[in-house]
mmCIF file of C-alpha atoms in Angstrom:
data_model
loop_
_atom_site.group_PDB
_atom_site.id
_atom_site.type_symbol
_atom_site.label_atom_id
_atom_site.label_comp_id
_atom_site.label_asym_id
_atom_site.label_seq_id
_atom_site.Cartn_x
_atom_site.Cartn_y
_atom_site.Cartn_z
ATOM 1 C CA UNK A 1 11.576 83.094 -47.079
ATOM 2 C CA UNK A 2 7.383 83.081 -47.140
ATOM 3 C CA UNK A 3 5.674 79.652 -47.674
ATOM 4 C CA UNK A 4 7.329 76.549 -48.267
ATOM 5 C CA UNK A 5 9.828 74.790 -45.849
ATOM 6 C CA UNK A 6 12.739 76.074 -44.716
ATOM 7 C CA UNK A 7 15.822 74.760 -45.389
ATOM 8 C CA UNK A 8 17.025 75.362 -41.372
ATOM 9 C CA UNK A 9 19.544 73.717 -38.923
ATOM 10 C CA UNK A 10 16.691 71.551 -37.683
ATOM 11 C CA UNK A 11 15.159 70.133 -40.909
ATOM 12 C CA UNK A 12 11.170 70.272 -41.336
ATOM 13 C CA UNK A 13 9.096 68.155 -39.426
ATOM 14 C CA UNK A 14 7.226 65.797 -41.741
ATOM 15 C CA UNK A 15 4.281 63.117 -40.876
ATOM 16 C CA UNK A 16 3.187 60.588 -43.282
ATOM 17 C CA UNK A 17 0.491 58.346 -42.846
ATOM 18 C CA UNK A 18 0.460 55.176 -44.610
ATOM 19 C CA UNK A 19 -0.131 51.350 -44.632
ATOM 20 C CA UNK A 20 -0.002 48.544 -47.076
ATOM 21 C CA UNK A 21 2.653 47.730 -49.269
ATOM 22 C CA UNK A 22 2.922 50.747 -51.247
ATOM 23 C CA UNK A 23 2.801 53.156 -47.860
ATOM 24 C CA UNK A 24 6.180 50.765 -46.411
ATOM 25 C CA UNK A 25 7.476 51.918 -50.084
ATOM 26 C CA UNK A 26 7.135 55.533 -50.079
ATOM 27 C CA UNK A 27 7.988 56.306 -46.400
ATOM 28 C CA UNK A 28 10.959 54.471 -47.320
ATOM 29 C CA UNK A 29 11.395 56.887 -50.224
ATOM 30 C CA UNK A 30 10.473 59.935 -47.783
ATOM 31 C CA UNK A 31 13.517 58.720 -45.533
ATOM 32 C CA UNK A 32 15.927 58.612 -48.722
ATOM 33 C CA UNK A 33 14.422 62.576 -49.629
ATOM 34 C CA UNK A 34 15.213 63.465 -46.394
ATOM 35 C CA UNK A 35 18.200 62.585 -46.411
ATOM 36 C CA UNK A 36 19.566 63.892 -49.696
ATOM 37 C CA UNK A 37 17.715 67.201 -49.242
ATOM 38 C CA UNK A 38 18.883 67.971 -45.359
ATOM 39 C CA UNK A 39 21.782 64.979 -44.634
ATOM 40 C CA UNK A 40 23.470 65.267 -41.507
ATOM 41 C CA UNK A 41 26.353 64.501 -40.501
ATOM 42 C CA UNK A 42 25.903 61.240 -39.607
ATOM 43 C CA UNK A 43 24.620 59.527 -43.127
ATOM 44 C CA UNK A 44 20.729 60.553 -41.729
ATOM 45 C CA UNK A 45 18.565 63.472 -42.101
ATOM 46 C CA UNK A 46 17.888 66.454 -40.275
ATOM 47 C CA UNK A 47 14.143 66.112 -40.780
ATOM 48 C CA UNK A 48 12.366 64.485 -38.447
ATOM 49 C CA UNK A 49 9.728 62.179 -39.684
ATOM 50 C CA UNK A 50 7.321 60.464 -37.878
ATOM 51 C CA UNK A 51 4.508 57.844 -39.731
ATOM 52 C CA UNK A 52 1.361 57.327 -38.428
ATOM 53 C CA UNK A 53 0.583 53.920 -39.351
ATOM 54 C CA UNK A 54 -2.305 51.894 -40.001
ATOM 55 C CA UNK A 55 -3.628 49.386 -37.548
ATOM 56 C CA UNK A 56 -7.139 48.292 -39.039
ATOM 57 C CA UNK A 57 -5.935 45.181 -40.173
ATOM 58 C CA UNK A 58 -4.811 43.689 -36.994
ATOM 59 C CA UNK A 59 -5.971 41.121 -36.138
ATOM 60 C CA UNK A 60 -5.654 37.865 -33.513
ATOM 61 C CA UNK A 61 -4.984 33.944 -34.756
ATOM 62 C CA UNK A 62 -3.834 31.345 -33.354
ATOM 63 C CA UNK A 63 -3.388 33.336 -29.907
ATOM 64 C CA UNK A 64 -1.064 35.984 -31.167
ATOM 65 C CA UNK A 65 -1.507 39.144 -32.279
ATOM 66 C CA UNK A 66 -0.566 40.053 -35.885
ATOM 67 C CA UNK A 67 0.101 44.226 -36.942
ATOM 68 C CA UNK A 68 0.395 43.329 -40.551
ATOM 69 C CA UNK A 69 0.817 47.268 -41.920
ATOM 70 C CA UNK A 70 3.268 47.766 -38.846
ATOM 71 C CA UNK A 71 5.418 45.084 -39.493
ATOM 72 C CA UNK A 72 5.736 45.907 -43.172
ATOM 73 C CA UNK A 73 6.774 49.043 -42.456
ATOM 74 C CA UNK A 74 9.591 48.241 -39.979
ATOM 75 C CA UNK A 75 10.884 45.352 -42.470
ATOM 76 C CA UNK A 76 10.763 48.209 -45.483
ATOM 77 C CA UNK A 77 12.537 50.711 -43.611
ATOM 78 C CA UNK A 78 14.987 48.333 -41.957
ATOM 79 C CA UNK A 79 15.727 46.768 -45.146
ATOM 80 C CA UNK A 80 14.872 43.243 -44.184
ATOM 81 C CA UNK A 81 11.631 42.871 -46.069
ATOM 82 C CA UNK A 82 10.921 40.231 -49.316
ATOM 83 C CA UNK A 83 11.149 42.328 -51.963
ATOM 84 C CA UNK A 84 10.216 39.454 -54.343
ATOM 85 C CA UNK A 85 6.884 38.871 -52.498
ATOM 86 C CA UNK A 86 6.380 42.420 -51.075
ATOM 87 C CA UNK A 87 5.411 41.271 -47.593
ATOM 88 C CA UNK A 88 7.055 39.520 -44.307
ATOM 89 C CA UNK A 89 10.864 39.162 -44.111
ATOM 90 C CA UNK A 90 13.711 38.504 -46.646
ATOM 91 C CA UNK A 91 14.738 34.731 -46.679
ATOM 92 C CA UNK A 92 11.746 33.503 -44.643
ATOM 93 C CA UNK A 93 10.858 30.026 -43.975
ATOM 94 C CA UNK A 94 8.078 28.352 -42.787
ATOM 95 C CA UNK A 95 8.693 25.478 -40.781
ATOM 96 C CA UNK A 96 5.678 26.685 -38.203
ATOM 97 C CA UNK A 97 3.281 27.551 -40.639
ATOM 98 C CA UNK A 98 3.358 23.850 -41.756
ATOM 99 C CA UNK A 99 3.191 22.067 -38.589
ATOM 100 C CA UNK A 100 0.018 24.426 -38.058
ATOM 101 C CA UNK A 101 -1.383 23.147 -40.740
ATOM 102 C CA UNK A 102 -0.724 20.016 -39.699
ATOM 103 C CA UNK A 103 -2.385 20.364 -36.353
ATOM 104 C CA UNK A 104 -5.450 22.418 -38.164
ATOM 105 C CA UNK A 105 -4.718 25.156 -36.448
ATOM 106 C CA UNK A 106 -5.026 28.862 -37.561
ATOM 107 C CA UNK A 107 -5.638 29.725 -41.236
ATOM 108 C CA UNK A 108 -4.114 27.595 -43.915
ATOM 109 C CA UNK A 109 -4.780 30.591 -46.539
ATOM 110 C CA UNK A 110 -2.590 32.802 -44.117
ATOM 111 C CA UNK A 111 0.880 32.030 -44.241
ATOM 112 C CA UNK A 112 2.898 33.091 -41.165
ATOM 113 C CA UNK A 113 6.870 32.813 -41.918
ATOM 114 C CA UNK A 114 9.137 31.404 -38.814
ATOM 115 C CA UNK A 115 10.959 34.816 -38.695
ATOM 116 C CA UNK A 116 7.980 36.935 -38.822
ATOM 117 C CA UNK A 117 6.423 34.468 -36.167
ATOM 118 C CA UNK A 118 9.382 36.185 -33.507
ATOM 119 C CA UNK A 119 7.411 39.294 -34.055
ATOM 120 C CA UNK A 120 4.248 38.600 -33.171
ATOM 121 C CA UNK A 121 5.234 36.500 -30.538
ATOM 122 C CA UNK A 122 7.409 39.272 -28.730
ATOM 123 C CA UNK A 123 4.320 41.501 -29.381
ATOM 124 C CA UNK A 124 1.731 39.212 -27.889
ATOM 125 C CA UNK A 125 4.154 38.707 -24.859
ATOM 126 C CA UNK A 126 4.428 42.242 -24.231
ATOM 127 C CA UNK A 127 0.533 43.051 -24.990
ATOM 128 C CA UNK A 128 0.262 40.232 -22.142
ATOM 129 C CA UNK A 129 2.298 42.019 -20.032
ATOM 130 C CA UNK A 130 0.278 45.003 -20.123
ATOM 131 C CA UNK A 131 2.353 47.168 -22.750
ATOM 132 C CA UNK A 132 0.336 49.435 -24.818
ATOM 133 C CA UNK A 133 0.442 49.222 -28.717
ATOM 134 C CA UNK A 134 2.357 52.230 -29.064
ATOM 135 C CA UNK A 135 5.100 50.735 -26.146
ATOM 136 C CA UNK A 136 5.197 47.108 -28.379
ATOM 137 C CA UNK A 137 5.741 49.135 -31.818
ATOM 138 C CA UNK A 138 8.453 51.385 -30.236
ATOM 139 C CA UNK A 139 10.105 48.516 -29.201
ATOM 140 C CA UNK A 140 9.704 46.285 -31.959
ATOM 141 C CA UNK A 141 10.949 49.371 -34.184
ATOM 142 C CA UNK A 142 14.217 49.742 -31.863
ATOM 143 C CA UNK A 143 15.656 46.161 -33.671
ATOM 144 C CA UNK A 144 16.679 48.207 -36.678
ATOM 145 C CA UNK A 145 17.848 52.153 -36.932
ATOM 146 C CA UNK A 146 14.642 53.073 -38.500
ATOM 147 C CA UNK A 147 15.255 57.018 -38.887
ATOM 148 C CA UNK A 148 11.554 57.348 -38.584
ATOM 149 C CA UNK A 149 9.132 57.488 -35.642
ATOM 150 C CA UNK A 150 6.196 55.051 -36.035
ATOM 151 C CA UNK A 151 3.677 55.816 -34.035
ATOM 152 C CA UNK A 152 0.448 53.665 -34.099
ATOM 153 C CA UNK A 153 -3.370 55.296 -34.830
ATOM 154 C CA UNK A 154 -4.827 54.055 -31.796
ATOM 155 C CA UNK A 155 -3.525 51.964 -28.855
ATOM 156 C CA UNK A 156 -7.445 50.017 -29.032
ATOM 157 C CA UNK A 157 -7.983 46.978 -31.386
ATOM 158 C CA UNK A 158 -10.685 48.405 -34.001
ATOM 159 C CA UNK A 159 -9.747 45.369 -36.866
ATOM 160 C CA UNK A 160 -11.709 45.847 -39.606
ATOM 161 C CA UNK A 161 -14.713 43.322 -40.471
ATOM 162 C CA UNK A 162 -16.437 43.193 -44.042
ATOM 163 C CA UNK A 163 -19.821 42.370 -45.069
ATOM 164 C CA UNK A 164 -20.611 40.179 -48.050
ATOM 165 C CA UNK A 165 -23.500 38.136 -49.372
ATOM 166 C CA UNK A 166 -21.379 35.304 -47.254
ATOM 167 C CA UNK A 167 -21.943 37.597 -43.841
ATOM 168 C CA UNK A 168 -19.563 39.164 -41.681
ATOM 169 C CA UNK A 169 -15.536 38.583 -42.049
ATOM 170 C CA UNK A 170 -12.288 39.942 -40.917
ATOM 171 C CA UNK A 171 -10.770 42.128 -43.641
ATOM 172 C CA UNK A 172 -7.991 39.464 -43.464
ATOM 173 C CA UNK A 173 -9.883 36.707 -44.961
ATOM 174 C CA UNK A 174 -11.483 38.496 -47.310
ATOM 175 C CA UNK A 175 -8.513 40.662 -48.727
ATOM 176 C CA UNK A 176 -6.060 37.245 -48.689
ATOM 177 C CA UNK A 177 -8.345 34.352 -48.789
ATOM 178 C CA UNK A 178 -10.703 35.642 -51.196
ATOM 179 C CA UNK A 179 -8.982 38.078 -53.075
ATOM 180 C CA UNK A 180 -11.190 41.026 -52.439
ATOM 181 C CA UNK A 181 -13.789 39.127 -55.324
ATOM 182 C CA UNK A 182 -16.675 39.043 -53.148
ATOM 183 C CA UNK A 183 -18.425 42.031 -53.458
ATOM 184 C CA UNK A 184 -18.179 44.083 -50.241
ATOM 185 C CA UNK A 185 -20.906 45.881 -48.934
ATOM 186 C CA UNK A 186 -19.428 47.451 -46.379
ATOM 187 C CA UNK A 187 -17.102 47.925 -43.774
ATOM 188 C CA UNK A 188 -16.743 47.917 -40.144
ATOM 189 C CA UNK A 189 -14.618 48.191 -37.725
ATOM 190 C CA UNK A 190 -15.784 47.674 -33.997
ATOM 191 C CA UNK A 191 -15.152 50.541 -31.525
ATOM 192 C CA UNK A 192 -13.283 53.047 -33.405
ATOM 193 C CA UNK A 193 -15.731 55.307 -32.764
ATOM 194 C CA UNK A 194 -14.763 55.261 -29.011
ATOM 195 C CA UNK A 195 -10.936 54.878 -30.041
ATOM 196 C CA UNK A 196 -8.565 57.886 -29.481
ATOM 197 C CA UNK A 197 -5.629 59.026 -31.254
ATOM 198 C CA UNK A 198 -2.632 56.668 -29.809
ATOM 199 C CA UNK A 199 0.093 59.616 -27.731
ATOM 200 C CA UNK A 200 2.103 61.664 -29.701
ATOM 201 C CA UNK A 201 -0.200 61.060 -33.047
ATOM 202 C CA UNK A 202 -1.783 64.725 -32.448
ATOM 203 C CA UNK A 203 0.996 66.261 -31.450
ATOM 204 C CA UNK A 204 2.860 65.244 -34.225
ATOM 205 C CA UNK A 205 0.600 66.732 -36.806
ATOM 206 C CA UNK A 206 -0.268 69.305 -34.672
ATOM 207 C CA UNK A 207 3.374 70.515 -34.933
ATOM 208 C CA UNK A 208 4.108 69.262 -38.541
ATOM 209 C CA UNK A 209 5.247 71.393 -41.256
ATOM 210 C CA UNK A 210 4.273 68.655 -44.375
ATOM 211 C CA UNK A 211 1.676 66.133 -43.667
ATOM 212 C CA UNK A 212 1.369 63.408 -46.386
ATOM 213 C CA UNK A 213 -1.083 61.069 -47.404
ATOM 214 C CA UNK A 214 0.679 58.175 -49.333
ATOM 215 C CA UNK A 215 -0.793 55.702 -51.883
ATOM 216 C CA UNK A 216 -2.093 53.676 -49.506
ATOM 217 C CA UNK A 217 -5.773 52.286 -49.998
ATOM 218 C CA UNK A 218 -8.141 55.464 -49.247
ATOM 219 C CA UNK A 219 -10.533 52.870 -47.587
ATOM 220 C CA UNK A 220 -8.660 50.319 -45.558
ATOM 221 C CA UNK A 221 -5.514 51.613 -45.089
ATOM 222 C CA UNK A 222 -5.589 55.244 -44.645
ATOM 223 C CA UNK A 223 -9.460 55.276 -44.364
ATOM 224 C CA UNK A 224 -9.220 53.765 -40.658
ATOM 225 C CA UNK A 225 -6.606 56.326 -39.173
ATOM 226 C CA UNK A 226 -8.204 59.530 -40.170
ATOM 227 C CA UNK A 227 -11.825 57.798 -38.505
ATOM 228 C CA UNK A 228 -9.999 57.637 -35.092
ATOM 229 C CA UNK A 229 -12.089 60.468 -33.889
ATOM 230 C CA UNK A 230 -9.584 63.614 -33.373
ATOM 231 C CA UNK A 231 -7.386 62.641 -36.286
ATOM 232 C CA UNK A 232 -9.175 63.703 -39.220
ATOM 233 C CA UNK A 233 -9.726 67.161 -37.330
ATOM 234 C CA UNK A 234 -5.878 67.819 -36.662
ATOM 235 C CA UNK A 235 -4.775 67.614 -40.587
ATOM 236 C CA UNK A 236 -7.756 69.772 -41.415
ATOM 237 C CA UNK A 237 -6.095 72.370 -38.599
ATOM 238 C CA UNK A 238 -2.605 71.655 -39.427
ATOM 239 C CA UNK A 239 -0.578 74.637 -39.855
ATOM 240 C CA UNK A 240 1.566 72.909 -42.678
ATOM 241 C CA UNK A 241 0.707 71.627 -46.376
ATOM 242 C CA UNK A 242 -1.249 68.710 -46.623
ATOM 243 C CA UNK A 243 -0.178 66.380 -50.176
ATOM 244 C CA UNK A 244 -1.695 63.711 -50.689
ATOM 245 C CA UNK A 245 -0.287 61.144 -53.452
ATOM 246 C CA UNK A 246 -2.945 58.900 -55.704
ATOM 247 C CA UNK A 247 -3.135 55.070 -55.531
ATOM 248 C CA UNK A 248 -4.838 55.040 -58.578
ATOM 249 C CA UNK A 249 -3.151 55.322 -61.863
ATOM 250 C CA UNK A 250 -5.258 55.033 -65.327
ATOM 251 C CA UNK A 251 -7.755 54.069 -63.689
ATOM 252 C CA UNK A 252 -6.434 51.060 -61.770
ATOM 253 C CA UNK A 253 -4.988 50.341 -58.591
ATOM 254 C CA UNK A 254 -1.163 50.749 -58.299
ATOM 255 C CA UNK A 255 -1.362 47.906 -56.299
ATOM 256 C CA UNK A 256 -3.563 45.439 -54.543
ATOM 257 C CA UNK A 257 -7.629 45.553 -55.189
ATOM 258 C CA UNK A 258 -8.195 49.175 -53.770
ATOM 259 C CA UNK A 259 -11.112 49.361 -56.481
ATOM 260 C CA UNK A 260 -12.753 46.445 -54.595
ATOM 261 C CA UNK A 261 -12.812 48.553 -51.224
ATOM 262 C CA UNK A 262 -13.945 52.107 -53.696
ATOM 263 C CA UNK A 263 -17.279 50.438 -55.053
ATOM 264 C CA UNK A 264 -17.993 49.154 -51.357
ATOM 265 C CA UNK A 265 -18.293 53.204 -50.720
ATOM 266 C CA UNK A 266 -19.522 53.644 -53.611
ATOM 267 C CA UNK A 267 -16.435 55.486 -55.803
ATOM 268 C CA UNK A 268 -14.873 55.095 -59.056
ATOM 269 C CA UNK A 269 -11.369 53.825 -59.207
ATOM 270 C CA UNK A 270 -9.773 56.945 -60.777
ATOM 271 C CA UNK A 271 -7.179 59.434 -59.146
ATOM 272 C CA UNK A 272 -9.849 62.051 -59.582
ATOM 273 C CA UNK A 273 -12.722 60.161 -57.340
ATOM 274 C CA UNK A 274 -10.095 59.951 -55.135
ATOM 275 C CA UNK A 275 -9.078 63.036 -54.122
ATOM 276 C CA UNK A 276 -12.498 64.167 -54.256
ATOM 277 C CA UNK A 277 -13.370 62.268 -51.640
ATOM 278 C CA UNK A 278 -10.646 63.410 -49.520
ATOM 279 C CA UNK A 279 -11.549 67.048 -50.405
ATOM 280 C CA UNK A 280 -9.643 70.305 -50.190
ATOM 281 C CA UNK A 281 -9.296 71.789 -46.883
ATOM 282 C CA UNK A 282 -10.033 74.735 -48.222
ATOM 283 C CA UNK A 283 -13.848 73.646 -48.608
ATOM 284 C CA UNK A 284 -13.724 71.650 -45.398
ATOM 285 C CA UNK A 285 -11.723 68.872 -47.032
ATOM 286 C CA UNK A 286 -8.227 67.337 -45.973
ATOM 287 C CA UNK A 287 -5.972 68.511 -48.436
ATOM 288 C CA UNK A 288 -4.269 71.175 -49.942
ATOM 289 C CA UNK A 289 -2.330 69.281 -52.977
ATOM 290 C CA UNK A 290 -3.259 65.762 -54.892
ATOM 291 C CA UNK A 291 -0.340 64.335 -56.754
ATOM 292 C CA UNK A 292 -1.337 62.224 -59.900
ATOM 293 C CA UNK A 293 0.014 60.372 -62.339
ATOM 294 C CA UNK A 294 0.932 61.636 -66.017
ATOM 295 C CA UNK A 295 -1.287 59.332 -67.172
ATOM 296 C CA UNK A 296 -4.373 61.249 -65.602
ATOM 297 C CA UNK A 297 -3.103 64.514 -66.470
ATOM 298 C CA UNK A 298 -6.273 65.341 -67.961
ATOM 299 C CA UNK A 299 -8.044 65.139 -64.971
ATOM 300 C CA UNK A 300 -5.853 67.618 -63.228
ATOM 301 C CA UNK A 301 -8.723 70.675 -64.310
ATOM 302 C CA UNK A 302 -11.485 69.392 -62.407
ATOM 303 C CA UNK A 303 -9.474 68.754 -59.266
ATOM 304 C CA UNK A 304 -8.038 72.618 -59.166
ATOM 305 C CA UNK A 305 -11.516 73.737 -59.612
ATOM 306 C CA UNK A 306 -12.767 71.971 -56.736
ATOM 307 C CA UNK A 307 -9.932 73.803 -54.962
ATOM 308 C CA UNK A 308 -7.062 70.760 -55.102
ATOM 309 C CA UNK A 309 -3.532 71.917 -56.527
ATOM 310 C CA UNK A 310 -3.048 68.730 -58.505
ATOM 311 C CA UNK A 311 0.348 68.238 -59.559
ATOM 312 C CA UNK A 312 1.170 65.901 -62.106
ATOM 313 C CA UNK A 313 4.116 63.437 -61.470
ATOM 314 C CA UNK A 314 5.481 59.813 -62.214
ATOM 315 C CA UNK A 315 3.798 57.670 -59.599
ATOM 316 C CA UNK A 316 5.004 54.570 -60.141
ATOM 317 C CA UNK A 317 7.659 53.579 -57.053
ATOM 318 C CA UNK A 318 10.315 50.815 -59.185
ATOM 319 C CA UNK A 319 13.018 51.203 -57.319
ATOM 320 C CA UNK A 320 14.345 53.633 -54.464
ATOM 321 C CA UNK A 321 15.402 56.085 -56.763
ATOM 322 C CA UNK A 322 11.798 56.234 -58.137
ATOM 323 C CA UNK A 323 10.345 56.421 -54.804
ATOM 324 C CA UNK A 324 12.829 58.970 -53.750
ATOM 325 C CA UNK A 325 11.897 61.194 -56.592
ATOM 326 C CA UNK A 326 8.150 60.754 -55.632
ATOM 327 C CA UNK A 327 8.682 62.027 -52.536
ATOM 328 C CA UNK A 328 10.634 64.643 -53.037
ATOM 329 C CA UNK A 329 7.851 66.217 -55.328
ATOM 330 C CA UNK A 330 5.486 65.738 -52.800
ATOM 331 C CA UNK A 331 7.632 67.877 -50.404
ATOM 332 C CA UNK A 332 8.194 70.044 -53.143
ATOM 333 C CA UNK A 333 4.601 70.725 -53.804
ATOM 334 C CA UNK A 334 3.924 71.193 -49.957
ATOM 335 C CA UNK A 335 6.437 73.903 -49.845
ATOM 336 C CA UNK A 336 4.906 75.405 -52.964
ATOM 337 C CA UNK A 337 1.257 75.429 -51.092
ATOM 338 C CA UNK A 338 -0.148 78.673 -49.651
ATOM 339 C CA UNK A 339 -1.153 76.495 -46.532
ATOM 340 C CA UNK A 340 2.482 76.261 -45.838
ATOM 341 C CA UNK A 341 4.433 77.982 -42.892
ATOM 342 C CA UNK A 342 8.209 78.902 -42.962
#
């Protein structure tokens, strides 16, 4: 066969990077494509999938350190998360939480549940004992049969700070505190200039035949990873298809106040703006294909003439199934891109 991936012993190699909510929710449905496409013989998948996953919105409090985008995605693929809530772990309490409040400690707009609370203590323990980031997700991800290789962006803390009229803040406080209403004006996120892609990260895309982008936040979530200097570069030299799949649907965020973080850099929330700003890697851009939702099918034109096969596809991810089926066209339309090796 020419283009496309094959259908071989080995299964494709496939990187997705993601974060937030709806990133734990498609790399779930990735796994679940993966499997029905090229099963092996075990109940699993040939494929081998790694996610590069975001850590911008680390962050420290009360002495421990807290991987909010890694954590959701080992719950989500482990099948322990809150489905109800969307984040931290399924029948949580929070005993701790309230005897912090009680001694005024930490933040009583941030909720830490008693179960999640064994994760970032076993991670702080470990950071203390000189483990690197990508050693403390490895082994945090080892709990559960995953399927998936997470791999951190960086192994150096680069959490994210925002400016308002109020002055500087960690993304934290004003994504959960305030709700993303205070009008950002930018963001920043201390030495990720100097930061460098955490091992294996390059290599993976390097090597990959799909790369996807899923609908995580273009600015926070997957906005950080490809600004660790080296990362951007390897998609754009990738030797497989690069799909990326909108967070915006009519106009709105799937989830979450992504159009908060889009006027801070100045963009529309629409699908189109979007993928726009990630470009076609044909004109020096990222990517090769933008999914969208049916509901922006009209906007599908002025993406393919700025070089962006934009295929149009229900977005929204219910249920497994739904997120299956999402993923599986994005695979589908990387195998159908001219960027794509056999």
């Amino acid at each position: 066969m020419t283009g496309g991936v094959a259908d071989t012993s080995d299964g494709p190699r496939i990187v997705v990077l993601a974060g937030g909510v709806g990133g734990s929710k498609f790399v779930v449905g990735v796994r679940e494509a993966a499997r029905r496409r090229w099963p092996d013989a075990a109940g699993g998948t040939r494929a081998e999938i790694t996610g590069i996953v975001n850590t911008g919105d680390d962050l420290w409090l009360s002495g421990l350190r807290l991987q909010p985008d890694v954590d959701s995605m080992i719950y989500a693929l482990a099948g322990v998360n809150d489905t109800a809530r969307g984040w931290g772990r399924e029948g949580e309490s929070e005993r701790v939480a309230t005897e912090l409040q009680a001694w005024g400690a930490g933040w009583p707009w941030f909720t830490l549940g008693d179960l999640d609370l064994g994760a970032h203590i076993a991670r702080t323990g470990w950071l203390r004992d000189g483990a690197s980031v990508t050693e403390v997700v490895d082994r945090l991800a080892s709990r559960w049969p995953l399927g998936i290789r997470l791999l951190p962006m960086t192994d150096t803390e680069v959490d994210t700070h925002v400016f308002t009229a109020r002055g500087r803040m960690h993304f934290q406080e004003w994504w959960t505190r305030h709700r993303a209403t205070l009008p950002a004006q930018r963001f920043d996120a201390p030495g990720i200039a100097q930061s460098v892609p955490a091992p294996g990260v390059v290599d993976a895309l390097s090597a990959a035949d799909v790369i996807l982008f899923a609908p995580s936040n273009p600015v926070v979530s997957l906005g950080p990873i490809l600004s660790v200097p080296g990362i951007a570069d390897a998609v754009r030299a990738a030797p497989g298809a690069v799909v990326g799949v909108s967070p915006i649907i009519a106009g709105a965020p799937v989830r979450g106040m992504a159009d908060a973080c889009l006027a801070a850099i100045g963009l529309a929330a629409t699908a189109d703006a979007v993928g726009h700003h990630y470009g076609a890697r044909a004109a020096g851009g990222l990517l090769d294909a933008w999914l969208i939702a049916e509901e922006d099918a009209s906007l599908a034109g002025g993406l393919e003439a700025a070089g962006l096969r934009a295929p149009v596809h229900p977005l929204w991810m219910r249920d497994l199934d739904t997120a299956t089926a999402l993923a599986a066209e994005a695979l589908h339309s990387a195998e159908l891109d001219a960027h794509q090796t056999s």
